[in-house]
Each structure stands twice: as structure tokens, then as C-alpha cells.
PDB file of C-alpha atoms in Angstrom:
ATOM      1  CA  MET A   1       3.355   5.358  -9.099  1.00 93.00           C
ATOM      2  CA  ARG A   2       5.932   3.556  -6.984  1.00 95.00           C
ATOM      3  CA  GLN A   3       7.157   5.669  -4.049  1.00 96.00           C
ATOM      4  CA  ASN A   4      10.595   5.574  -2.438  1.00 97.00           C
ATOM      5  CA  ARG A   5      11.742   6.912   0.900  1.00 95.00           C
ATOM      6  CA  LEU A   6      13.574  10.217   1.231  1.00 96.00           C
ATOM      7  CA  ALA A   7      14.749   9.457   4.734  1.00 93.00           C
ATOM      8  CA  HIS A   8      16.012  12.843   5.892  1.00 93.00           C
ATOM      9  CA  LEU A   9      12.662  14.448   5.101  1.00 94.00           C
ATOM     10  CA  ARG A  10      10.686  11.477   6.439  1.00 94.00           C
ATOM     11  CA  ARG A  11       8.562  11.392   3.301  1.00 95.00           C
ATOM     12  CA  ASN A  12       8.245   9.435   0.087  1.00 97.00           C
ATOM     13  CA  VAL A  13       8.842  10.663  -3.445  1.00 98.00           C
ATOM     14  CA  SER A  14       7.842   9.087  -6.735  1.00 98.00           C
ATOM     15  CA  ALA A  15      10.260   6.759  -8.507  1.00 98.00           C
ATOM     16  CA  ILE A  16       9.858   8.947 -11.602  1.00 98.00           C
ATOM     17  CA  GLY A  17      10.173  12.635 -10.829  1.00 98.00           C
ATOM     18  CA  LEU A  18      10.346  15.665 -13.093  1.00 98.00           C
ATOM     19  CA  GLY A  19      13.413  17.701 -13.983  1.00 97.00           C
ATOM     20  CA  THR A  20      12.526  21.261 -14.947  1.00 96.00           C
ATOM     21  CA  TRP A  21      15.605  22.706 -16.642  1.00 92.00           C
ATOM     22  CA  GLN A  22      13.556  22.640 -19.851  1.00 91.00           C
ATOM     23  CA  LEU A  23      10.974  24.967 -18.307  1.00 92.00           C
ATOM     24  CA  GLY A  24      13.614  27.598 -17.660  1.00 88.00           C
ATOM     25  CA  ALA A  25      16.118  27.846 -20.497  1.00 74.00           C
ATOM     26  CA  ASP A  26      18.711  26.182 -22.732  1.00 67.00           C
ATOM     27  CA  TRP A  27      16.321  23.745 -24.446  1.00 60.00           C
ATOM     28  CA  GLY A  28      14.649  26.101 -26.885  1.00 64.00           C
ATOM     29  CA  SER A  29      11.503  28.044 -26.079  1.00 79.00           C
ATOM     30  CA  VAL A  30       8.797  26.578 -23.814  1.00 88.00           C
ATOM     31  CA  SER A  31       5.723  28.767 -23.308  1.00 92.00           C
ATOM     32  CA  GLU A  32       4.245  29.362 -19.860  1.00 93.00           C
ATOM     33  CA  ASP A  33       1.118  27.442 -20.832  1.00 94.00           C
ATOM     34  CA  ASP A  34       3.188  24.470 -21.974  1.00 94.00           C
ATOM     35  CA  ALA A  35       5.317  24.627 -18.835  1.00 95.00           C
ATOM     36  CA  LEU A  36       2.297  24.667 -16.531  1.00 96.00           C
ATOM     37  CA  GLY A  37       0.799  21.847 -18.592  1.00 97.00           C
ATOM     38  CA  VAL A  38       3.938  19.757 -18.029  1.00 97.00           C
ATOM     39  CA  LEU A  39       3.693  20.312 -14.267  1.00 98.00           C
ATOM     40  CA  ALA A  40      -0.013  19.437 -14.215  1.00 98.00           C
ATOM     41  CA  ALA A  41       0.367  16.308 -16.352  1.00 98.00           C
ATOM     42  CA  SER A  42       3.210  15.082 -14.164  1.00 98.00           C
ATOM     43  CA  ALA A  43       1.286  15.633 -10.929  1.00 98.00           C
ATOM     44  CA  ASP A  44      -1.848  14.055 -12.407  1.00 97.00           C
ATOM     45  CA  HIS A  45       0.167  10.914 -13.164  1.00 97.00           C
ATOM     46  CA  GLY A  46       1.566  10.539  -9.669  1.00 97.00           C
ATOM     47  CA  VAL A  47       4.842  12.470  -9.857  1.00 98.00           C
ATOM     48  CA  THR A  48       5.651  13.863  -6.409  1.00 98.00           C
ATOM     49  CA  LEU A  49       9.179  15.221  -6.978  1.00 98.00           C
ATOM     50  CA  PHE A  50       9.921  18.365  -8.986  1.00 98.00           C
ATOM     51  CA  ASP A  51      13.612  19.236  -9.368  1.00 98.00           C
ATOM     52  CA  THR A  52      14.574  22.783 -10.322  1.00 98.00           C
ATOM     53  CA  ALA A  53      17.350  25.355  -9.814  1.00 98.00           C
ATOM     54  CA  ASP A  54      17.608  29.080  -9.230  1.00 97.00           C
ATOM     55  CA  VAL A  55      19.443  29.554 -12.548  1.00 96.00           C
ATOM     56  CA  TYR A  56      16.946  27.729 -14.768  1.00 96.00           C
ATOM     57  CA  GLY A  57      15.715  30.702 -16.749  1.00 94.00           C
ATOM     58  CA  ASP A  58      17.056  33.007 -14.017  1.00 95.00           C
ATOM     59  CA  GLY A  59      14.317  31.817 -11.668  1.00 96.00           C
ATOM     60  CA  ARG A  60      11.604  31.205 -14.274  1.00 95.00           C
ATOM     61  CA  SER A  61      11.428  27.480 -13.557  1.00 96.00           C
ATOM     62  CA  GLU A  62      11.158  28.017  -9.781  1.00 97.00           C
ATOM     63  CA  SER A  63       8.504  30.720 -10.226  1.00 96.00           C
ATOM     64  CA  LEU A  64       6.373  28.559 -12.501  1.00 96.00           C
ATOM     65  CA  ILE A  65       6.542  25.700 -10.003  1.00 98.00           C
ATOM     66  CA  GLY A  66       5.640  28.066  -7.182  1.00 97.00           C
ATOM     67  CA  ARG A  67       2.628  29.349  -9.097  1.00 96.00           C
ATOM     68  CA  PHE A  68       1.500  25.828  -9.933  1.00 97.00           C
ATOM     69  CA  LEU A  69       1.835  24.485  -6.393  1.00 97.00           C
ATOM     70  CA  ALA A  70       0.061  27.502  -4.915  1.00 96.00           C
ATOM     71  CA  GLY A  71      -3.005  26.589  -6.962  1.00 94.00           C
ATOM     72  CA  ARG A  72      -2.972  22.881  -6.112  1.00 91.00           C
ATOM     73  CA  SER A  73      -4.104  22.339  -2.553  1.00 87.00           C
ATOM     74  CA  GLY A  74      -2.741  19.245  -0.812  1.00 88.00           C
ATOM     75  CA  HIS A  75      -0.395  18.522  -3.701  1.00 93.00           C
ATOM     76  CA  GLY A  76       2.063  16.373  -1.718  1.00 95.00           C
ATOM     77  CA  ILE A  77       4.900  17.362  -4.044  1.00 98.00           C
ATOM     78  CA  THR A  78       8.478  17.816  -2.880  1.00 98.00           C
ATOM     79  CA  ALA A  79      10.125  20.734  -4.668  1.00 98.00           C
ATOM     80  CA  ALA A  80      13.888  20.312  -4.726  1.00 98.00           C
ATOM     81  CA  THR A  81      15.900  23.269  -5.925  1.00 98.00           C
ATOM     82  CA  LYS A  82      19.597  23.978  -6.409  1.00 98.00           C
ATOM     83  CA  MET A  83      21.883  26.920  -5.732  1.00 98.00           C
ATOM     84  CA  GLY A  84      25.441  28.004  -6.390  1.00 98.00           C
ATOM     85  CA  ARG A  85      25.642  28.904 -10.068  1.00 96.00           C
ATOM     86  CA  ARG A  86      24.540  32.527  -9.855  1.00 96.00           C
ATOM     87  CA  LEU A  87      28.211  33.414  -9.438  1.00 97.00           C
ATOM     88  CA  ASP A  88      31.389  31.877 -10.786  1.00 96.00           C
ATOM     89  CA  GLN A  89      31.927  28.349  -9.448  1.00 95.00           C
ATOM     90  CA  VAL A  90      34.988  29.149  -7.359  1.00 97.00           C
ATOM     91  CA  PRO A  91      35.315  28.148  -3.689  1.00 98.00           C
ATOM     92  CA  GLN A  92      35.373  31.715  -2.349  1.00 97.00           C
ATOM     93  CA  ASN A  93      31.828  32.327  -3.602  1.00 98.00           C
ATOM     94  CA  TYR A  94      30.338  29.517  -1.484  1.00 98.00           C
ATOM     95  CA  THR A  95      29.869  31.608   1.643  1.00 98.00           C
ATOM     96  CA  PRO A  96      27.159  31.609   4.343  1.00 98.00           C
ATOM     97  CA  GLU A  97      26.081  35.052   3.141  1.00 98.00           C
ATOM     98  CA  ASN A  98      25.643  33.899  -0.449  1.00 98.00           C
ATOM     99  CA  PHE A  99      23.881  30.723   0.679  1.00 98.00           C
ATOM    100  CA  ARG A 100      21.392  32.835   2.609  1.00 98.00           C
ATOM    101  CA  GLY A 101      20.817  35.230  -0.277  1.00 98.00           C
ATOM    102  CA  TRP A 102      20.318  32.422  -2.778  1.00 98.00           C
ATOM    103  CA  THR A 103      17.894  30.527  -0.555  1.00 98.00           C
ATOM    104  CA  GLU A 104      15.894  33.670   0.209  1.00 98.00           C
ATOM    105  CA  ARG A 105      15.479  34.280  -3.522  1.00 98.00           C
ATOM    106  CA  SER A 106      14.368  30.678  -4.091  1.00 98.00           C
ATOM    107  CA  ARG A 107      11.898  30.912  -1.210  1.00 98.00           C
ATOM    108  CA  ARG A 108      10.334  33.950  -2.886  1.00 98.00           C
ATOM    109  CA  ASN A 109      10.250  32.284  -6.286  1.00 98.00           C
ATOM    110  CA  LEU A 110       8.674  29.097  -4.929  1.00 98.00           C
ATOM    111  CA  GLY A 111       6.373  30.975  -2.544  1.00 97.00           C
ATOM    112  CA  VAL A 112       7.378  29.049   0.588  1.00 98.00           C
ATOM    113  CA  ASP A 113       8.827  29.873   3.983  1.00 97.00           C
ATOM    114  CA  THR A 114      10.919  26.697   4.096  1.00 98.00           C
ATOM    115  CA  LEU A 115      12.478  25.075   1.055  1.00 98.00           C
ATOM    116  CA  ASP A 116      11.969  21.305   0.995  1.00 98.00           C
ATOM    117  CA  LEU A 117      15.437  20.464  -0.291  1.00 98.00           C
ATOM    118  CA  VAL A 118      18.307  22.646  -1.488  1.00 98.00           C
ATOM    119  CA  GLN A 119      21.184  21.084  -3.403  1.00 98.00           C
ATOM    120  CA  LEU A 120      24.495  22.719  -4.141  1.00 98.00           C
ATOM    121  CA  HIS A 121      24.582  22.939  -7.925  1.00 98.00           C
ATOM    122  CA  CYS A 122      27.697  21.070  -9.085  1.00 97.00           C
ATOM    123  CA  PRO A 123      30.174  23.023  -6.952  1.00 98.00           C
ATOM    124  CA  PRO A 124      33.948  22.548  -7.081  1.00 98.00           C
ATOM    125  CA  SER A 125      35.333  19.509  -5.285  1.00 98.00           C
ATOM    126  CA  ALA A 126      36.985  21.750  -2.691  1.00 98.00           C
ATOM    127  CA  VAL A 127      33.549  23.011  -1.640  1.00 98.00           C
ATOM    128  CA  ILE A 128      32.138  19.500  -1.342  1.00 98.00           C
ATOM    129  CA  GLU A 129      35.084  18.418   0.787  1.00 98.00           C
ATOM    130  CA  ASP A 130      35.030  21.462   3.114  1.00 98.00           C
ATOM    131  CA  ASP A 131      33.332  20.975   6.494  1.00 97.00           C
ATOM    132  CA  ALA A 132      32.506  24.701   6.533  1.00 98.00           C
ATOM    133  CA  THR A 133      30.116  24.116   3.619  1.00 98.00           C
ATOM    134  CA  TYR A 134      27.959  21.834   5.728  1.00 98.00           C
ATOM    135  CA  ASP A 135      28.174  24.098   8.770  1.00 98.00           C
ATOM    136  CA  ALA A 136      26.600  26.856   6.670  1.00 98.00           C
ATOM    137  CA  LEU A 137      23.887  24.515   5.380  1.00 98.00           C
ATOM    138  CA  ASP A 138      23.190  23.258   8.902  1.00 98.00           C
ATOM    139  CA  ALA A 139      22.694  26.885   9.978  1.00 98.00           C
ATOM    140  CA  LEU A 140      20.066  27.365   7.254  1.00 98.00           C
ATOM    141  CA  MET A 141      18.255  24.288   8.528  1.00 98.00           C
ATOM    142  CA  ALA A 142      18.405  25.534  12.094  1.00 98.00           C
ATOM    143  CA  ASP A 143      16.879  28.842  10.988  1.00 97.00           C
ATOM    144  CA  GLY A 144      14.038  27.078   9.152  1.00 98.00           C
ATOM    145  CA  ALA A 145      15.054  28.362   5.714  1.00 98.00           C
ATOM    146  CA  ILE A 146      15.538  24.823   4.399  1.00 98.00           C
ATOM    147  CA  ALA A 147      14.280  21.443   5.552  1.00 98.00           C
ATOM    148  CA  ALA A 148      17.137  19.406   4.069  1.00 98.00           C
ATOM    149  CA  TYR A 149      20.147  19.753   1.825  1.00 98.00           C
ATOM    150  CA  GLY A 150      22.100  17.788  -0.729  1.00 98.00           C
ATOM    151  CA  VAL A 151      24.660  18.095  -3.500  1.00 98.00           C
ATOM    152  CA  SER A 152      24.385  17.764  -7.262  1.00 98.00           C
ATOM    153  CA  VAL A 153      27.681  16.475  -8.628  1.00 98.00           C
ATOM    154  CA  GLU A 154      29.559  15.828 -11.839  1.00 97.00           C
ATOM    155  CA  THR A 155      31.749  12.913 -10.721  1.00 97.00           C
ATOM    156  CA  CYS A 156      31.542   9.777  -8.635  1.00 98.00           C
ATOM    157  CA  ALA A 157      34.407  11.026  -6.466  1.00 98.00           C
ATOM    158  CA  GLN A 158      32.398  14.144  -5.619  1.00 98.00           C
ATOM    159  CA  ALA A 159      29.339  12.046  -4.814  1.00 98.00           C
ATOM    160  CA  LEU A 160      31.308   9.860  -2.421  1.00 98.00           C
ATOM    161  CA  ALA A 161      32.780  12.927  -0.702  1.00 98.00           C
ATOM    162  CA  ALA A 162      29.287  14.347  -0.185  1.00 98.00           C
ATOM    163  CA  ILE A 163      27.840  11.062   1.075  1.00 98.00           C
ATOM    164  CA  ALA A 164      30.532  10.999   3.771  1.00 97.00           C
ATOM    165  CA  HIS A 165      28.904  14.005   5.465  1.00 97.00           C
ATOM    166  CA  PRO A 166      26.069  12.855   7.738  1.00 95.00           C
ATOM    167  CA  GLY A 167      23.814  15.853   7.084  1.00 97.00           C
ATOM    168  CA  VAL A 168      23.556  15.235   3.342  1.00 98.00           C
ATOM    169  CA  ALA A 169      20.044  14.086   2.449  1.00 98.00           C
ATOM    170  CA  ALA A 170      20.471  13.567  -1.288  1.00 98.00           C
ATOM    171  CA  VAL A 171      23.039  13.327  -4.038  1.00 98.00           C
ATOM    172  CA  GLN A 172      22.128  14.069  -7.622  1.00 98.00           C
ATOM    173  CA  ILE A 173      24.282  12.452 -10.289  1.00 98.00           C
ATOM    174  CA  ILE A 174      24.038  11.451 -13.938  1.00 98.00           C
ATOM    175  CA  VAL A 175      22.930   7.828 -14.253  1.00 98.00           C
ATOM    176  CA  ASN A 176      21.819   6.305 -17.545  1.00 98.00           C
ATOM    177  CA  PRO A 177      22.891   3.513 -19.929  1.00 98.00           C
ATOM    178  CA  PHE A 178      25.713   5.783 -21.118  1.00 98.00           C
ATOM    179  CA  ARG A 179      26.939   6.479 -17.560  1.00 98.00           C
ATOM    180  CA  LEU A 180      27.303   3.261 -15.539  1.00 98.00           C
ATOM    181  CA  LYS A 181      30.125   4.096 -13.146  1.00 98.00           C
ATOM    182  CA  PRO A 182      27.752   5.351 -10.385  1.00 98.00           C
ATOM    183  CA  LEU A 183      26.133   1.901 -10.225  1.00 97.00           C
ATOM    184  CA  ASP A 184      29.361   0.443  -8.890  1.00 95.00           C
ATOM    185  CA  ASP A 185      30.884   3.368  -7.026  1.00 90.00           C
ATOM    186  CA  VAL A 186      28.029   5.517  -5.673  1.00 98.00           C
ATOM    187  CA  LEU A 187      24.740   3.672  -5.290  1.00 98.00           C
ATOM    188  CA  PRO A 188      25.929   1.077  -2.745  1.00 98.00           C
ATOM    189  CA  MET A 189      27.504   3.763  -0.539  1.00 97.00           C
ATOM    190  CA  ALA A 190      24.472   6.017  -0.717  1.00 98.00           C
ATOM    191  CA  ARG A 191      22.142   3.154   0.088  1.00 97.00           C
ATOM    192  CA  ALA A 192      24.218   2.159   3.131  1.00 97.00           C
ATOM    193  CA  ALA A 193      24.288   5.765   4.366  1.00 97.00           C
ATOM    194  CA  GLY A 194      20.563   6.371   3.858  1.00 97.00           C
ATOM    195  CA  VAL A 195      21.270   9.105   1.304  1.00 98.00           C
ATOM    196  CA  ALA A 196      18.759   9.540  -1.509  1.00 98.00           C
ATOM    197  CA  VAL A 197      20.041   9.436  -5.086  1.00 98.00           C
ATOM    198  CA  PHE A 198      18.364  11.424  -7.837  1.00 98.00           C
ATOM    199  CA  ALA A 199      19.388  10.160 -11.282  1.00 98.00           C
ATOM    200  CA  ARG A 200      19.627  13.143 -13.578  1.00 97.00           C
ATOM    201  CA  VAL A 201      20.118  13.399 -17.355  1.00 96.00           C
ATOM    202  CA  PRO A 202      18.501   9.940 -17.588  1.00 97.00           C
ATOM    203  CA  LEU A 203      17.877  10.120 -21.326  1.00 97.00           C
ATOM    204  CA  ALA A 204      21.308  11.597 -22.137  1.00 96.00           C
ATOM    205  CA  SER A 205      19.847  14.909 -23.342  1.00 93.00           C
ATOM    206  CA  GLY A 206      17.443  13.043 -25.604  1.00 92.00           C
ATOM    207  CA  LEU A 207      19.971  10.692 -27.194  1.00 95.00           C
ATOM    208  CA  LEU A 208      18.161   7.823 -25.489  1.00 96.00           C
ATOM    209  CA  SER A 209      14.901   8.812 -27.113  1.00 90.00           C
ATOM    210  CA  GLY A 210      16.047   6.629 -30.010  1.00 86.00           C
ATOM    211  CA  ARG A 211      14.723   9.236 -32.443  1.00 90.00           C
ATOM    212  CA  TYR A 212      17.959  10.980 -33.402  1.00 93.00           C
ATOM    213  CA  THR A 213      20.146  10.341 -36.423  1.00 93.00           C
ATOM    214  CA  ALA A 214      23.663  11.546 -37.116  1.00 92.00           C
ATOM    215  CA  HIS A 215      22.095  14.460 -39.001  1.00 93.00           C
ATOM    216  CA  THR A 216      19.753  15.694 -36.242  1.00 95.00           C
ATOM    217  CA  THR A 217      20.217  19.378 -35.382  1.00 94.00           C
ATOM    218  CA  PHE A 218      19.002  21.569 -32.522  1.00 93.00           C
ATOM    219  CA  ALA A 219      18.123  25.225 -32.027  1.00 90.00           C
ATOM    220  CA  PRO A 220      20.984  27.710 -31.505  1.00 91.00           C
ATOM    221  CA  ASP A 221      19.805  28.423 -27.918  1.00 88.00           C
ATOM    222  CA  ASP A 222      19.712  24.702 -27.074  1.00 90.00           C
ATOM    223  CA  HIS A 223      22.680  23.427 -25.052  1.00 91.00           C
ATOM    224  CA  ARG A 224      22.801  20.427 -27.389  1.00 93.00           C
ATOM    225  CA  THR A 225      24.097  22.914 -29.943  1.00 94.00           C
ATOM    226  CA  PHE A 226      26.225  25.303 -27.908  1.00 93.00           C
ATOM    227  CA  ASN A 227      27.710  22.917 -25.328  1.00 93.00           C
ATOM    228  CA  ARG A 228      28.300  19.795 -27.370  1.00 92.00           C
ATOM    229  CA  HIS A 229      32.006  19.876 -26.615  1.00 90.00           C
ATOM    230  CA  GLY A 230      31.840  21.564 -23.208  1.00 93.00           C
ATOM    231  CA  GLU A 231      32.068  25.126 -24.500  1.00 93.00           C
ATOM    232  CA  ALA A 232      29.687  26.575 -21.868  1.00 92.00           C
ATOM    233  CA  PHE A 233      29.805  24.122 -18.929  1.00 92.00           C
ATOM    234  CA  ASP A 234      30.831  20.556 -18.141  1.00 92.00           C
ATOM    235  CA  ARG A 235      30.665  18.479 -21.309  1.00 93.00           C
ATOM    236  CA  GLY A 236      29.120  15.619 -19.355  1.00 91.00           C
ATOM    237  CA  GLU A 237      25.888  17.590 -18.989  1.00 91.00           C
ATOM    238  CA  THR A 238      25.233  17.404 -22.737  1.00 95.00           C
ATOM    239  CA  PHE A 239      24.597  13.928 -24.164  1.00 95.00           C
ATOM    240  CA  SER A 240      26.277  12.606 -20.974  1.00 95.00           C
ATOM    241  CA  GLY A 241      29.591  13.501 -22.586  1.00 95.00           C
ATOM    242  CA  VAL A 242      29.125  10.902 -25.327  1.00 96.00           C
ATOM    243  CA  ASP A 243      30.215  11.643 -28.873  1.00 94.00           C
ATOM    244  CA  PHE A 244      26.945  12.317 -30.692  1.00 95.00           C
ATOM    245  CA  GLU A 245      27.324   9.839 -33.553  1.00 95.00           C
ATOM    246  CA  THR A 246      28.509   7.110 -31.165  1.00 96.00           C
ATOM    247  CA  GLY A 247      25.524   7.831 -28.943  1.00 96.00           C
ATOM    248  CA  VAL A 248      23.122   7.536 -31.859  1.00 96.00           C
ATOM    249  CA  ARG A 249      24.563   4.125 -32.728  1.00 96.00           C
ATOM    250  CA  ALA A 250      24.404   2.946 -29.108  1.00 97.00           C
ATOM    251  CA  ALA A 251      20.814   4.124 -28.723  1.00 97.00           C
ATOM    252  CA  HIS A 252      19.730   2.283 -31.859  1.00 96.00           C
ATOM    253  CA  GLU A 253      21.304  -0.943 -30.555  1.00 97.00           C
ATOM    254  CA  LEU A 254      19.480  -0.592 -27.244  1.00 98.00           C
ATOM    255  CA  SER A 255      16.196   0.137 -28.976  1.00 97.00           C
ATOM    256  CA  ALA A 256      16.538  -2.905 -31.233  1.00 96.00           C
ATOM    257  CA  ALA A 257      16.823  -5.147 -28.172  1.00 96.00           C
ATOM    258  CA  LEU A 258      13.401  -4.156 -26.807  1.00 96.00           C
ATOM    259  CA  PRO A 259      10.134  -5.979 -27.493  1.00 94.00           C
ATOM    260  CA  ASP A 260       7.519  -4.422 -29.749  1.00 94.00           C
ATOM    261  CA  GLY A 261       5.479  -1.781 -27.989  1.00 93.00           C
ATOM    262  CA  VAL A 262       8.170  -0.805 -25.472  1.00 96.00           C
ATOM    263  CA  SER A 263       9.922   2.472 -26.244  1.00 97.00           C
ATOM    264  CA  LEU A 264      13.568   3.093 -25.472  1.00 97.00           C
ATOM    265  CA  PRO A 265      12.847   6.106 -23.219  1.00 97.00           C
ATOM    266  CA  ALA A 266      10.313   4.148 -21.149  1.00 97.00           C
ATOM    267  CA  ALA A 267      12.607   1.147 -20.783  1.00 98.00           C
ATOM    268  CA  THR A 268      15.542   3.402 -19.904  1.00 98.00           C
ATOM    269  CA  LEU A 269      13.656   5.263 -17.175  1.00 98.00           C
ATOM    270  CA  ALA A 270      12.334   2.022 -15.694  1.00 98.00           C
ATOM    271  CA  TRP A 271      15.776   0.417 -15.838  1.00 98.00           C
ATOM    272  CA  ILE A 272      17.357   3.346 -13.977  1.00 98.00           C
ATOM    273  CA  ALA A 273      14.548   3.418 -11.409  1.00 98.00           C
ATOM    274  CA  SER A 274      15.043  -0.308 -10.792  1.00 98.00           C
ATOM    275  CA  ARG A 275      18.730   0.038  -9.882  1.00 98.00           C
ATOM    276  CA  PRO A 276      19.226  -0.554  -6.140  1.00 97.00           C
ATOM    277  CA  GLY A 277      19.923   2.763  -4.446  1.00 97.00           C
ATOM    278  CA  VAL A 278      18.171   5.032  -6.956  1.00 98.00           C
ATOM    279  CA  THR A 279      15.471   7.013  -5.153  1.00 98.00           C
ATOM    280  CA  ALA A 280      14.071   8.906  -8.129  1.00 98.00           C
ATOM    281  CA  VAL A 281      14.780   9.462 -11.797  1.00 98.00           C
ATOM    282  CA  ILE A 282      14.247  13.049 -12.945  1.00 98.00           C
ATOM    283  CA  PRO A 283      13.654  13.239 -16.710  1.00 97.00           C
ATOM    284  CA  GLY A 284      12.716  16.559 -18.199  1.00 95.00           C
ATOM    285  CA  ALA A 285       9.777  17.302 -20.448  1.00 94.00           C
ATOM    286  CA  ARG A 286       8.944  20.151 -22.791  1.00 92.00           C
ATOM    287  CA  ASN A 287       5.304  19.243 -23.387  1.00 95.00           C
ATOM    288  CA  VAL A 288       2.407  17.291 -21.909  1.00 97.00           C
ATOM    289  CA  ALA A 289       2.970  14.235 -24.111  1.00 96.00           C
ATOM    290  CA  GLN A 290       6.567  13.875 -22.908  1.00 95.00           C
ATOM    291  CA  ALA A 291       5.604  14.416 -19.276  1.00 97.00           C
ATOM    292  CA  THR A 292       2.859  11.811 -19.507  1.00 98.00           C
ATOM    293  CA  ALA A 293       5.066   9.246 -21.220  1.00 97.00           C
ATOM    294  CA  ASN A 294       7.818   9.738 -18.645  1.00 97.00           C
ATOM    295  CA  ALA A 295       5.440   9.197 -15.726  1.00 98.00           C
ATOM    296  CA  GLU A 296       3.786   6.192 -17.343  1.00 97.00           C
ATOM    297  CA  SER A 297       7.166   4.479 -17.735  1.00 97.00           C
ATOM    298  CA  ALA A 298       6.945   3.640 -14.019  1.00 97.00           C
ATOM    299  CA  ALA A 299       4.439   0.926 -14.952  1.00 97.00           C
ATOM    300  CA  LEU A 300       7.312  -1.073 -16.472  1.00 97.00           C
ATOM    301  CA  LEU A 301       8.715  -1.550 -12.970  1.00 96.00           C
ATOM    302  CA  ASP A 302       5.880  -4.010 -12.460  1.00 94.00           C
ATOM    303  CA  GLY A 303       6.178  -5.852 -15.757  1.00 91.00           C
ATOM    304  CA  GLY A 304       6.022  -5.366 -19.509  1.00 91.00           C
ATOM    305  CA  VAL A 305       9.760  -5.629 -20.112  1.00 94.00           C
ATOM    306  CA  ASP A 306      12.469  -7.896 -18.776  1.00 96.00           C
ATOM    307  CA  LEU A 307      14.678  -5.338 -17.036  1.00 97.00           C
ATOM    308  CA  ASP A 308      17.356  -7.931 -16.261  1.00 96.00           C
ATOM    309  CA  ALA A 309      17.662  -8.798 -19.947  1.00 97.00           C
ATOM    310  CA  PHE A 310      17.766  -5.115 -20.837  1.00 98.00           C
ATOM    311  CA  ASP A 311      20.469  -4.604 -18.200  1.00 98.00           C
ATOM    312  CA  ALA A 312      22.631  -7.211 -19.944  1.00 98.00           C
ATOM    313  CA  VAL A 313      22.252  -5.370 -23.254  1.00 98.00           C
ATOM    314  CA  VAL A 314      23.004  -2.020 -21.611  1.00 98.00           C
ATOM    315  CA  ARG A 315      26.250  -3.351 -20.160  1.00 98.00           C
ATOM    316  CA  ASP A 316      27.300  -4.986 -23.428  1.00 98.00           C
ATOM    317  CA  VAL A 317      26.736  -1.801 -25.435  1.00 98.00           C
ATOM    318  CA  TYR A 318      28.493   0.287 -22.794  1.00 98.00           C
ATOM    319  CA  ASP A 319      31.514  -2.003 -22.692  1.00 98.00           C
ATOM    320  CA  ARG A 320      31.896  -2.111 -26.480  1.00 98.00           C
ATOM    321  CA  LEU A 321      31.126   1.469 -27.444  1.00 97.00           C
ATOM    322  CA  LEU A 322      31.397   3.775 -24.441  1.00 97.00           C
ATOM    323  CA  ARG A 323      33.424   2.532 -21.489  1.00 97.00           C
ATOM    324  CA  ALA A 324      36.842   3.629 -22.755  1.00 96.00           C
ATOM    325  CA  GLN A 325      35.579   7.123 -23.540  1.00 94.00           C
ATOM    326  CA  ILE A 326      33.297   7.726 -20.548  1.00 96.00           C
ATOM    327  CA  HIS A 327      34.289   5.637 -17.538  1.00 95.00           C
ATOM    328  CA  PRO A 328      37.592   7.373 -16.655  1.00 95.00           C
ATOM    329  CA  GLN A 329      36.166  10.902 -16.868  1.00 93.00           C
ATOM    330  CA  TRP A 330      33.259  11.080 -14.448  1.00 94.00           C
TER     331      TRP A 330
END
């Protein structure tokens, strides 16, 4: 597995990481055995970055990761968590006291004294722009509660505001063939500042699996059912904000452009990982087969598909079908 530098932590992380929202909630039911199997398969295939959050299953995802890592000596895995969504996302809730309480809970869940990386979980822009936010995070570092901090964001403007603060180690933002704006606006700035970029929602909530049709349905407790139009949280988190039927059409066009034997998910993950400035891509997985396939997509970084040719197709499809709808929003 290709490794990239996470400069603030002075360590490397795998180009393909693992997002673990699926192991907590909002994607249908995932058993503990399946969740632990996903973690094991990922680690066995060279994944060294697990991304989680304190609200994924109300701590279930963090606790499962903590249990797994405790039983895997010398694992070399960076566990990045997120905080800030246990209360309403209003600026007055982002206080030093709440930061400390949230990080203490995550430390217990993950079974560590010092959290590797804590990211604010899509806070309001006012929080990202406030110097007091970073003073509070710096205090947690000074106390040894966290080793580094970052910000998960919804928009490019938020990412750029976070990157401007010298203590920020990582920015997490949606990057995929349906969300190209960060390639122009965020990645060059992050790269120049030495800030890691984690590309989240890389498969657009499964739309870029290439398996869906206009008639595909999801479980009632799956966010792809209950947040399709932004009813529960930012619409951009579900299908990257793309109209479902338009996304199905776009995915089929991308899939048709690939050579035989190369799947759309694998090509998509490799394409994202190959973009200059992307440190790690963090696809989720609900079972061992998905986790294995995600990790194995890193092999395409060294051949098997012409990523430059695929990039041209991605940009053509985006310009024709998605740019007008997506580009101005995030």
C-alpha cells in the first residue's frame, strides 16, 4: 500500500484509509462480527488510517476500533476521530469545556491516553474562523489529550479558512468525480501549507459503485433514504448532493469508459488518491469483501488503468451533467 506523509504527526498513513460511519449507524445494520471483520481485512491489506467520530452509533464505531486495536500489537494504525456533533451545531457549543468532555469520552472509547488526531466535525463557519477555537485545541495538545487536530468541512471556503491556521494538521472534505471544486480551490493550498487532506464520501454514498439504477431503494434507517434532500443534515453528505437519477446516469457513463476488469469503485478510489494534495481516501465498508476491494484499489496507482484518461472522462461528465448543480453550492 502506498503511504503518504501526515506531517504534523511525523508519520505516514496509507493512501487508502477506512471510513467507519458504516460501523456505527445510518447505513443499515452492521453486526459486531462484521464490523470487526472490516477492520481486520483493512489492516491486513495495508490500511493504516481509520477515520471515525464520537457520534457514529453514539460511540459504537470508536469502541469497536478501540477493541480491535487493543488486540493487535504493533498495529501502526492512526485512528482519527471527530467531535462536535453531540450538541447542536451552533457556535456557543464549541467551548473549551465541551472540547475536553468530548475528547475524554473518545479517549475512553478508543482506549488511549492520547488521541492521534481529533477533527472538528463539520462545525459552523464562524467556529472555523474563530481564533479561540484553535486556542482551545492547542490547549488539548499541550495537556497531552490529543496529538494533532484538524477540521472536517462541508465547503471549500471552510477548508481554506481552516488551512490558514498553522496548527491545523488535516482537513477532511468531500472529493470524488461528482465533487471537483476542491481540486482547484483546496488541494493546492493544503499542499503548500503542509496540511493533510482526507477525501471523504469518495464513492458518493455508493452512487459510484455503478450498481444502482433509478429504482434502487435503501433501508428506512439508511441516510440514503432519510436524508436524500437534506432532511436530517447537510444534503451534500448524501450522494454528494447529486440528484439520484442524474448520479446514476453519470456513474454509468464513467463505468462505460473503463477497460474490462476494472471496476468503477476501484478506478474512482485510485483516481482520487492520485490527485496532488490528497493524503488519504477514506471509503467506508460494511463487510469484508468491500473492505478488501477498497484496499486493493491502491494497486491501480501503479498501473492497470490510465488515470489521466479517466480524469478526462470525469471532467467531461462533471461539466455536462453536474457542474451547474454542484459547483456553486460547496
